[in-house]
Short mmCIF file of C-alpha atoms in Angstrom, two decimals:
data_model
loop_
_atom_site.label_atom_id
_atom_site.label_comp_id
_atom_site.label_asym_id
_atom_site.label_seq_id
_atom_site.Cartn_x
_atom_site.Cartn_y
_atom_site.Cartn_z
CA MET A 298 0.02 -0.01 0.07
CA SER A 299 2.90 2.36 -0.42
CA TYR A 300 1.19 4.09 -3.28
CA LEU A 301 -1.47 4.96 -1.07
CA LEU A 302 0.90 7.23 1.14
CA LYS A 303 2.04 9.45 -1.42
CA GLU A 304 1.16 12.81 -0.87
CA ASN A 305 0.22 14.24 -4.44
CA TYR A 306 -0.96 11.29 -5.94
CA VAL A 307 -5.14 10.74 -5.20
CA ARG A 308 -6.44 13.09 -2.53
CA TYR A 309 -10.03 13.01 -1.14
CA GLU A 310 -11.55 15.99 0.79
CA CYS A 311 -12.54 15.02 4.20
CA THR A 312 -15.69 16.56 5.60
CA CYS A 313 -13.82 19.05 7.47
CA GLY A 314 -12.44 20.26 3.89
CA SER A 315 -8.45 19.02 4.54
CA LEU A 316 -7.33 16.90 1.82
CA ARG A 317 -5.98 13.60 2.53
CA SER A 318 -5.35 9.83 0.97
CA ILE A 319 -7.71 7.12 1.33
CA ALA A 320 -4.88 5.52 3.85
CA GLU A 321 -5.30 8.31 6.14
CA LEU A 322 -8.98 8.66 6.51
CA TYR A 323 -11.51 6.76 8.32
CA PHE A 324 -15.42 6.30 8.08
CA CYS A 325 -18.00 6.60 10.74
CA ARG A 326 -20.80 3.99 10.04
CA HIS A 327 -22.98 5.70 12.91
CA CYS A 328 -23.14 9.36 11.08
CA LEU A 329 -22.23 8.01 7.53
CA GLU A 330 -19.21 10.57 7.35
CA PHE A 331 -15.38 10.64 6.49
CA ARG A 332 -13.08 11.30 9.34
CA CYS A 333 -9.53 12.64 9.37
CA GLY A 334 -6.95 12.90 11.72
CA TYR A 335 -8.32 16.14 13.07
CA CYS A 336 -11.94 14.93 13.07
CA VAL A 337 -11.41 12.11 15.68
CA CYS A 338 -10.24 11.89 19.23
CA HIS A 339 -7.41 10.20 20.10
CA GLU A 340 -7.40 8.15 23.18
CA VAL A 341 -4.62 6.18 24.92
CA ASP A 342 -5.41 2.19 25.39
CA SER A 343 -2.32 1.17 26.82
CA HIS A 344 1.17 1.40 27.43
CA TYR A 345 3.55 -0.87 25.77
CA CYS A 346 7.49 -1.59 25.59
CA SER A 347 8.48 -2.50 21.89
CA ASN A 348 11.49 -4.13 22.74
CA CYS A 349 10.13 -6.66 25.56
CA MET A 350 6.23 -6.14 24.79
CA GLU A 351 5.36 -5.24 28.28
CA HIS A 352 2.06 -3.76 28.64
CA LEU A 353 1.13 -1.76 31.57
CA PRO A 354 -2.23 0.27 32.42
CA SER A 355 -1.73 4.12 32.14
CA ALA A 356 -1.52 4.71 35.83
CA GLU A 357 1.47 2.38 36.36
CA ALA A 358 3.09 3.72 33.31
CA ARG A 359 2.95 7.46 34.91
CA LEU A 360 4.27 6.17 37.85
CA LYS A 361 7.52 5.07 35.88
CA LYS A 362 7.41 8.22 34.07
CA ASN A 363 6.61 6.30 30.70
CA ARG A 364 9.88 4.44 30.68
CA CYS A 365 10.54 0.97 30.81
CA SER A 366 12.29 -0.55 33.78
CA THR A 367 14.24 -3.39 32.10
CA CYS A 368 15.25 -2.11 28.80
CA PHE A 369 17.78 0.61 27.76
CA ASP A 370 18.21 2.75 24.52
CA CYS A 371 21.38 3.24 23.25
CA PRO A 372 22.62 6.81 23.45
CA ASN A 373 24.75 6.67 20.27
CA CYS A 374 22.12 5.71 17.85
CA PHE A 375 19.03 5.05 19.71
CA HIS A 376 18.47 1.55 18.82
CA PRO A 377 18.22 -0.77 22.00
CA LEU A 378 20.75 -2.27 23.93
CA SER A 379 21.16 -6.26 24.61
CA VAL A 380 23.02 -8.01 27.13
CA ARG A 381 26.39 -9.45 26.71
CA ALA A 382 28.03 -12.09 28.54
CA THR A 383 32.09 -12.49 28.96
CA MET A 384 34.11 -14.58 31.01
CA ARG A 385 35.98 -13.02 33.74
CA SER A 386 38.54 -14.09 36.13
CA ALA A 387 36.68 -14.85 39.95
CA GLU A 388 36.82 -12.01 42.53
CA ASP A 389 38.87 -12.06 45.71
CA GLY A 390 38.15 -14.88 47.90
CA ALA A 391 37.41 -17.71 45.22
CA SER A 392 39.82 -19.96 43.45
CA LYS A 393 41.86 -18.04 40.99
CA GLY A 394 41.37 -20.78 38.16
CA THR A 395 37.58 -20.17 38.26
CA PRO A 396 36.17 -17.87 35.70
CA ALA A 397 32.66 -15.95 36.31
CA LYS A 398 30.52 -14.40 33.97
CA ARG A 399 30.10 -10.91 33.69
CA TYR A 400 27.10 -8.85 31.91
CA PHE A 401 27.44 -5.73 30.24
CA LEU A 402 25.04 -3.53 27.92
CA SER A 403 25.85 -3.70 23.55
CA CYS A 404 24.38 -2.09 20.48
CA PHE A 405 24.35 -4.56 17.80
CA PHE A 406 23.99 -1.14 15.58
CA CYS A 407 26.67 0.82 16.32
CA ARG A 408 29.01 -1.18 18.62
CA TRP A 409 28.65 1.33 21.74
CA THR A 410 29.18 -0.61 24.93
CA THR A 411 28.54 0.27 28.74
CA ARG A 412 32.66 -0.17 28.68
CA ASP A 413 33.06 3.07 26.68
CA VAL A 414 32.09 5.24 29.52
CA ASN A 415 33.66 2.77 32.08
CA ILE A 416 30.35 1.55 33.70
CA PRO A 417 31.13 -1.50 35.64
CA ASP A 418 29.87 -4.92 34.04
CA GLN A 419 27.21 -6.77 36.34
CA THR A 420 27.04 -9.97 37.90
CA VAL A 421 23.60 -10.83 36.76
CA ALA A 422 22.00 -10.43 33.33
CA ALA A 423 18.92 -8.32 34.93
CA GLY A 424 20.99 -6.39 37.16
CA SER A 425 20.61 -2.93 38.27
CA TRP A 426 22.80 -1.10 35.79
CA PRO A 427 23.75 2.22 37.21
CA ILE A 428 21.89 5.31 35.91
CA LYS A 429 23.44 8.81 36.24
CA GLU A 430 21.13 11.12 38.35
CA ASN A 431 20.21 14.74 37.49
CA PRO A 432 22.41 16.84 39.68
CA ASP A 433 19.45 19.43 39.94
CA ALA A 434 16.81 16.98 40.82
CA GLU A 435 15.92 18.04 44.50
CA LEU A 436 15.59 21.63 42.94
CA LEU A 437 13.21 20.45 40.37
CA SER A 438 11.30 18.11 43.10
CA SER A 439 11.30 21.52 44.98
CA TYR A 440 9.55 23.13 41.99
CA LEU A 441 7.08 20.29 41.61
CA GLU A 442 6.07 20.25 45.24
CA TYR A 443 5.71 23.97 45.21
CA TYR A 444 3.40 24.20 42.00
CA LYS A 445 1.54 21.11 43.52
CA MET A 446 0.96 23.38 46.67
CA THR A 447 -0.04 26.42 44.76
CA ALA A 448 -2.74 24.14 42.89
CA MET A 449 -4.32 23.10 45.55
CA THR A 450 -4.46 26.34 47.41
CA GLU A 451 -6.10 27.74 44.10
CA ARG A 452 -8.63 24.94 43.74
CA SER A 453 -9.54 25.54 47.74
CA GLN A 454 -10.36 29.22 47.09
CA LYS A 455 -12.43 28.45 43.90
CA GLU A 456 -14.16 25.64 46.11
CA LYS A 457 -14.85 28.12 49.32
CA LYS A 458 -18.20 28.69 49.89
CA SER A 459 -19.64 32.44 51.24
CA PHE A 460 -19.65 32.75 54.88
CA SER A 461 -23.74 32.47 55.30
CA SER A 462 -23.38 28.98 54.18
CA ILE A 463 -23.64 26.16 56.48
CA ARG A 464 -20.86 25.81 58.63
CA LYS A 465 -18.92 22.46 57.91
CA GLY A 466 -17.17 20.35 60.47
CA TYR A 467 -13.24 20.20 61.72
CA ASN A 468 -12.91 17.11 59.52
CA SER A 469 -13.74 18.32 56.41
CA LEU A 470 -11.93 21.59 57.00
CA THR A 471 -8.60 19.47 57.92
CA ASP A 472 -8.93 17.60 54.38
CA LYS A 473 -9.44 21.01 52.38
CA TYR A 474 -6.23 22.96 53.84
CA GLY A 475 -3.91 20.17 54.00
CA LEU A 476 -4.15 19.91 57.79
CA THR A 477 -4.38 16.20 57.51
CA ALA A 478 -0.99 15.98 55.77
CA MET A 479 1.12 18.20 58.45
CA ILE A 480 -0.30 16.06 61.04
CA ALA A 481 0.88 12.73 59.16
CA ARG A 482 4.13 14.32 58.76
CA LYS A 483 4.55 15.30 62.35
CA ARG A 484 3.42 11.26 63.52
CA ALA A 485 6.00 9.86 61.01
CA GLY A 486 8.75 12.23 62.42
CA LEU A 487 9.19 14.17 59.18
CA PRO A 488 10.28 17.80 59.36
CA SER A 489 7.67 20.10 58.41
CA LEU A 490 7.95 21.96 55.07
CA PRO A 491 9.89 25.57 55.78
CA LEU A 492 7.75 28.23 55.88
CA ALA A 493 7.84 30.71 52.89
CA GLY A 494 5.01 32.33 53.46
CA LYS A 495 1.24 31.80 54.10
CA ASP A 496 -1.48 32.55 51.95
CA LEU A 497 -5.31 33.27 52.81
CA ASN A 498 -5.74 29.71 53.92
CA GLN A 499 -2.93 29.54 56.05
CA THR A 500 -1.40 26.93 53.55
CA THR A 501 2.28 26.31 53.94
CA LEU A 502 4.49 26.73 51.07
CA PRO A 503 8.03 25.62 50.22
CA ILE A 504 10.87 28.09 49.97
CA ILE A 505 11.50 28.71 46.13
CA LYS A 506 14.95 30.39 45.90
CA PRO A 507 15.07 33.02 42.83
CA CYS A 508 17.19 32.95 40.11
CA THR A 509 19.93 35.64 40.00
CA ALA A 510 22.29 36.70 37.41
CA VAL A 511 25.96 35.95 37.39
CA GLU A 512 28.04 39.11 36.69
CA ASN A 513 31.63 37.07 36.32
CA ILE A 514 32.11 34.01 33.87
CA GLU A 515 34.56 32.24 33.60
CA PRO A 516 36.40 32.55 30.18
CA LEU A 517 36.95 29.52 27.66
CA PRO A 518 40.27 28.17 27.71
CA ASP A 519 42.71 28.75 25.08
CA SER A 520 42.19 25.20 23.64
CA TYR A 521 39.00 26.22 21.98
CA TYR A 522 40.81 28.69 19.98
CA THR A 523 44.11 27.11 19.31
CA GLU A 524 43.50 23.12 18.79
CA VAL A 525 41.33 21.79 16.05
CA PRO A 526 38.15 20.23 17.23
CA ASP A 527 37.34 16.41 17.04
CA LEU A 528 33.98 16.25 15.88
CA THR A 529 33.65 12.62 16.15
CA LYS A 530 33.91 13.19 20.37
CA VAL A 531 31.47 15.80 20.48
CA THR A 532 27.69 14.95 20.87
CA THR A 533 25.16 16.18 18.40
CA LEU A 534 21.73 17.96 18.92
CA GLU A 535 20.11 14.91 18.79
CA GLN A 536 22.22 12.64 21.37
CA ARG A 537 21.84 16.00 23.74
CA HIS A 538 18.02 16.41 23.39
CA ALA A 539 17.64 12.57 23.95
CA ASN A 540 18.49 13.19 27.72
CA PRO A 541 17.67 16.81 28.57
CA MET A 542 18.35 16.59 32.17
CA LEU A 543 22.54 16.01 31.74
CA GLN A 544 22.77 16.96 28.00
CA PRO A 545 26.11 15.25 27.53
CA GLU A 546 28.86 17.63 25.69
CA TYR A 547 31.40 14.63 25.02
CA THR A 548 30.79 11.15 23.64
CA ASN A 549 32.77 9.75 26.63
CA MET A 550 29.77 11.44 28.89
CA LEU A 551 26.75 8.94 27.37
CA HIS A 552 25.12 6.94 29.73
CA PRO A 553 22.24 4.82 29.06
CA GLN A 554 18.64 5.61 29.30
CA HIS A 555 15.54 3.62 30.09
CA ARG A 556 13.40 2.89 26.87
CA HIS A 557 10.42 5.07 26.22
CA PHE A 558 7.02 3.44 26.56
CA TYR A 559 4.89 3.38 23.21
CA ILE A 560 1.34 3.67 23.27
CA LYS A 561 -2.12 1.96 21.55
CA ARG A 562 -4.54 4.38 21.02
CA SER A 563 -8.01 4.17 19.87
CA LEU A 564 -9.92 6.92 17.52
CA ARG A 565 -13.74 7.99 18.36
CA CYS A 566 -15.70 10.27 16.05
CA ARG A 567 -16.22 13.81 17.04
CA LYS A 568 -20.06 13.61 16.35
CA CYS A 569 -21.21 10.61 17.30
CA GLU A 570 -18.41 9.46 20.10
CA HIS A 571 -18.22 6.00 18.59
CA ASN A 572 -15.27 4.10 18.03
CA VAL A 573 -13.81 4.21 13.95
CA SER A 574 -10.53 2.53 15.27
CA LYS A 575 -9.60 0.29 18.33
CA PRO A 576 -6.54 -1.98 18.31
CA GLU A 577 -6.34 -5.26 20.86
CA TYR A 578 -5.19 -4.65 24.15
CA ASN A 579 -2.11 -6.77 23.67
CA PRO A 580 0.74 -5.29 22.52
CA GLY A 581 1.97 -8.52 20.09
CA SER A 582 -1.53 -8.66 18.73
CA ILE A 583 -1.65 -6.77 15.21
CA LYS A 584 -5.60 -6.98 14.83
CA PHE A 585 -8.21 -4.52 15.67
CA LYS A 586 -11.46 -5.03 17.37
CA ILE A 587 -12.88 -2.43 15.15
CA GLN A 588 -11.13 -0.93 12.05
CA HIS A 589 -13.39 0.95 9.96
CA SER A 590 -10.85 2.84 7.63
CA ALA A 591 -12.16 4.23 4.45
CA TYR A 592 -10.46 1.92 2.21
CA TYR A 593 -12.72 -0.94 3.60
CA HIS A 594 -16.06 1.18 2.81
CA MET A 595 -15.57 3.55 -0.35
CA PRO A 596 -14.08 3.12 -4.01
CA GLU A 597 -10.39 3.38 -4.23
CA VAL A 598 -9.15 5.32 -7.33
CA ARG A 599 -5.90 5.08 -8.83
CA ILE A 600 -3.95 6.13 -11.84
CA MET A 601 -3.16 3.61 -14.42
CA THR A 602 -1.91 5.44 -17.50
CA TYR A 603 -2.18 8.74 -19.25
CA GLU A 604 -1.02 10.41 -22.22
CA PRO A 605 1.68 13.05 -22.29
CA LEU A 606 -0.02 16.49 -20.55
CA ILE A 607 0.22 19.41 -23.09
CA CYS A 608 -1.16 22.91 -22.48
CA GLY A 609 -4.32 23.50 -24.52
CA LYS A 610 -4.43 19.85 -25.57
CA ARG A 611 -6.84 17.31 -24.92
CA SER A 612 -5.26 14.04 -23.06
CA GLU A 613 -6.89 10.75 -22.18
CA ILE A 614 -6.26 9.59 -18.66
CA ILE A 615 -7.36 5.79 -17.54
CA LEU A 616 -8.53 5.58 -13.90
CA LYS A 617 -8.79 2.24 -12.10
CA VAL A 618 -12.10 2.10 -9.56
CA THR A 619 -12.14 -0.63 -6.84
CA ASN A 620 -14.97 -1.53 -5.07
CA PRO A 621 -13.75 -2.85 -1.91
CA THR A 622 -17.73 -3.58 0.07
CA GLN A 623 -19.32 -6.94 0.04
CA HIS A 624 -22.25 -5.20 -1.89
CA LEU A 625 -22.87 -4.24 -5.52
CA THR A 626 -22.20 -0.35 -5.98
CA SER A 627 -23.17 2.27 -9.02
CA LEU A 628 -20.81 5.07 -9.44
CA GLN A 629 -21.21 8.32 -11.01
CA PHE A 630 -19.00 11.55 -11.73
CA ASN A 631 -20.00 15.11 -11.20
CA ASP A 632 -18.34 18.23 -10.88
CA LEU A 633 -16.80 19.19 -7.51
CA ILE A 634 -19.38 19.76 -5.00
CA ASP A 635 -19.48 22.26 -1.97
CA TYR A 636 -19.90 20.71 1.17
CA ILE A 637 -21.73 23.98 2.48
CA GLU A 638 -24.21 23.84 0.09
CA GLY A 639 -27.78 21.90 0.15
CA GLU A 640 -28.75 20.47 3.74
CA LYS A 641 -25.41 21.70 5.38
CA GLN A 642 -26.31 25.05 4.41
CA LYS A 643 -29.36 25.42 6.68
CA THR A 644 -27.22 24.63 9.62
CA ILE A 645 -24.63 27.05 8.53
CA GLN A 646 -27.57 29.89 8.54
CA GLN A 647 -28.83 28.87 11.93
CA GLU A 648 -25.66 28.95 13.43
CA GLN A 649 -24.98 32.85 11.58
CA ILE A 650 -27.83 33.52 13.07
CA ASP A 651 -26.77 32.44 16.58
CA GLY A 652 -23.61 34.53 16.39
CA LYS A 653 -21.46 31.02 15.93
CA LYS A 654 -18.40 30.59 13.60
CA GLU A 655 -18.89 28.90 10.15
CA THR A 656 -18.89 24.95 10.92
CA THR A 657 -20.26 21.92 9.14
CA HIS A 658 -23.09 19.75 10.52
CA SER A 659 -20.44 17.51 12.32
CA GLY A 660 -19.36 20.45 14.79
CA VAL A 661 -15.58 20.30 13.25
CA ALA A 662 -14.38 23.77 11.68
CA LYS A 663 -14.81 23.80 8.00
CA LEU A 664 -11.30 24.28 6.37
CA LYS A 665 -10.71 26.28 3.49
CA HIS A 666 -8.07 24.56 1.70
CA SER A 667 -6.21 26.45 -1.23
CA ILE A 668 -5.82 24.05 -3.99
CA ILE A 669 -7.04 25.17 -7.17
CA THR A 670 -7.50 23.13 -10.28
CA ASN A 671 -5.79 24.17 -13.45
CA ALA A 672 -7.43 21.35 -15.78
CA LYS A 673 -10.78 20.99 -17.48
CA VAL A 674 -11.72 17.27 -17.16
CA GLU A 675 -14.55 15.62 -19.54
CA LEU A 676 -16.31 12.86 -16.99
CA PRO A 677 -18.57 9.97 -18.32
CA SER A 678 -22.02 10.69 -18.75
CA CYS A 679 -23.21 7.62 -17.87
CA SER A 680 -22.93 5.40 -14.48
CA VAL A 681 -20.92 2.42 -14.14
CA ILE A 682 -21.80 -0.23 -11.80
CA LEU A 683 -19.11 -2.32 -9.71
CA PRO A 684 -19.95 -5.96 -8.69
CA PRO A 685 -19.08 -6.91 -4.98
CA ARG A 686 -15.71 -7.99 -3.73
CA ASP A 687 -14.99 -11.69 -3.98
CA ASP A 688 -11.24 -12.92 -3.31
CA ALA A 689 -11.96 -16.17 -5.22
CA ALA A 690 -12.44 -14.00 -8.22
CA GLU A 691 -8.76 -12.64 -7.87
CA TYR A 692 -7.38 -16.05 -8.87
CA ASP A 693 -9.89 -17.12 -11.30
CA ASP A 694 -8.74 -16.54 -15.07
CA SER A 695 -11.84 -18.45 -16.43
CA GLY A 696 -13.46 -15.13 -16.99
CA ASP A 697 -15.99 -12.71 -15.15
CA THR A 698 -19.49 -14.16 -14.97
CA HIS A 699 -20.86 -10.74 -14.81
CA ASN A 700 -22.67 -9.52 -17.92
CA PHE A 701 -22.89 -5.72 -17.72
CA GLN A 702 -23.60 -3.45 -21.07
CA ASP A 703 -20.43 -1.22 -20.80
CA ASP A 704 -19.84 1.61 -23.16
CA PRO A 705 -16.12 0.84 -24.54
CA LYS A 706 -15.48 4.60 -24.92
CA ILE A 707 -15.90 4.66 -20.99
CA VAL A 708 -15.00 1.39 -19.52
CA VAL A 709 -11.88 0.03 -21.26
CA TRP A 710 -11.26 -3.05 -18.91
CA ARG A 711 -12.87 -5.15 -16.02
CA LYS A 712 -12.05 -7.94 -13.82
CA GLY A 713 -13.91 -8.59 -10.67
CA ASN A 714 -14.96 -5.55 -8.60
CA LYS A 715 -12.43 -3.34 -10.07
CA ALA A 716 -13.04 -1.12 -13.54
CA ALA A 717 -10.69 0.90 -15.91
CA ILE A 718 -12.68 4.28 -16.64
CA LYS A 719 -11.48 6.74 -19.26
CA PHE A 720 -11.31 10.33 -18.64
CA ALA A 721 -10.06 13.36 -20.72
CA ILE A 722 -8.08 16.26 -19.70
CA THR A 723 -7.28 19.73 -21.10
CA PRO A 724 -4.58 21.40 -19.07
CA ASP A 725 -4.71 25.15 -19.03
CA LYS A 726 -2.69 27.35 -21.58
CA LEU A 727 -1.24 29.85 -19.54
CA LEU A 728 0.39 27.07 -17.16
CA GLU A 729 4.13 27.04 -17.13
CA GLN A 730 6.93 24.40 -17.75
CA ASP A 731 6.96 21.09 -15.06
CA GLU A 732 4.23 22.98 -13.25
CA GLU A 733 2.16 20.03 -11.75
CA ILE A 734 -1.79 19.25 -13.22
CA ILE A 735 -4.49 19.16 -10.73
CA PHE A 736 -7.88 18.21 -11.33
CA GLY A 737 -10.89 17.17 -9.53
CA PHE A 738 -14.51 15.60 -9.80
CA SER A 739 -17.33 14.66 -7.17
CA LEU A 740 -17.72 10.70 -6.80
CA GLU A 741 -21.36 9.51 -6.05
CA TYR A 742 -21.59 6.07 -4.78
CA GLY A 743 -24.33 3.67 -3.19
CA TYR A 744 -23.10 2.66 0.25
CA VAL A 745 -25.06 0.11 1.98
CA ASN A 746 -25.38 0.67 5.76
CA THR A 747 -25.19 -2.75 7.55
CA MET A 748 -25.35 -0.79 11.50
CA PRO A 749 -28.64 -1.66 12.44
CA THR A 750 -30.30 1.41 14.63
CA LEU A 751 -33.42 1.68 16.73
CA GLU A 752 -35.47 2.85 13.61
CA GLN A 753 -34.15 0.57 10.61
CA ARG A 754 -32.91 -3.28 11.86
CA GLN A 755 -32.50 -3.97 7.93
CA PRO A 756 -29.54 -2.64 6.11
CA GLN A 757 -30.13 0.77 4.55
CA ARG A 758 -28.66 2.08 0.91
CA THR A 759 -27.50 5.27 1.12
CA GLU A 760 -26.10 7.68 -1.81
CA MET A 761 -22.66 9.05 -0.82
CA GLN A 762 -20.54 11.97 -2.45
CA VAL A 763 -16.86 12.82 -2.27
CA ASN A 764 -14.76 15.03 -3.99
CA LEU A 765 -11.23 13.65 -5.42
CA TYR A 766 -8.35 15.51 -6.41
CA ILE A 767 -6.20 14.47 -8.77
CA ASN A 768 -1.97 15.08 -9.74
CA PRO A 769 -1.07 12.94 -12.98
CA GLY A 770 2.26 14.71 -13.84
CA LYS A 771 3.84 17.76 -14.96
CA VAL A 772 2.89 19.86 -17.76
CA SER A 773 4.56 19.98 -20.79
CA GLN A 774 4.90 22.65 -23.62
CA GLY A 775 3.74 21.40 -27.06
CA LYS A 776 3.44 22.33 -30.34
#
């Protein structure tokens, strides 16, 4: 499906107005509309490590700072590190002739090892590898505690009622203003938080030392101006940003970091709040519980061949259309439509009366794309019928059993649920050399909705329309 990912090949217009390939669109079977990445809500289902496939719930992954506790990334090339074993002489107290196993981390891609930065080998494979701590960890924790206390104070002020309200008991006040936490610290023998000031609710806040500017800065050594720098020993920006707490300057200061968790996400329609895509919870499974991608529910259009594109001259182009559904459908080709027209225009007018911004009936802001067609297209005058998808027909060379009365000037080839349709385009005369040709049309097809509702239990057939913008190639100046 690499051809589906090309940006300027065949693009479909989403309900919100953005242009996407068919591989980037979803179809909601409940509200019968197309959805792109901006029209769906992204929800996190589970966190998992791509190396050891350990999956955790969101709460536990948050406690581990979204990093795997057993896997490490190479600080040089960011590939997963593997545990390697080696035989070394025994330690003191054991017989000298008895070797012992020692383990270290190594990268199979760039050959970086923990021995390059003088990290000692471990006696067990799943040993506690030393991690270089942030020297400003205490300062950052004090900032975090300060902002937590500030957020709790602001929340308590919002929840505070007038003095005329019913007086509450002492227990509720202790929970509200943090007195319970203070008593718990005293019982545990911990020192109380230093008093940096009290707010209106008498809540203690930790001391935050303000940052001060330094006037005397140490000058750079003379080696920066006299010696030629060795770029192989200096870290890149990518390597420094991979560890923002330390940001090592030289390669001998690189330390392995715990591997980040990946996520499995589900996509939900913003209008009806039904899932359009939901994967399995197990990270090792590639199956989907719900997968309403657009190429499962709408015809797919591809370019088969076209004549040379010359300014002001008529050229023929053949498009292959595929029906992916299990129902017979009829295709009709019309001029480009505006989604704001028709029934949706009533919603726009009503929202303009109410003083709201211009939106579509799905509640998503209508995007005004700047694409302009520069070629005139001659559309087929008759409809084209495509049979349902049959996987067995792909390997049947005996011929199609369907007997469609097609116009040979329009349908030039047909097999199974596929048909090749001939179009004619005429590029504008004022186009420059090697300028991209873009033309578009509206594809109308019949869709059978098998999703039962309270009103209708039987499958209902609906006529759908979608705008297509096709870029076959560049124009050439001909005679």
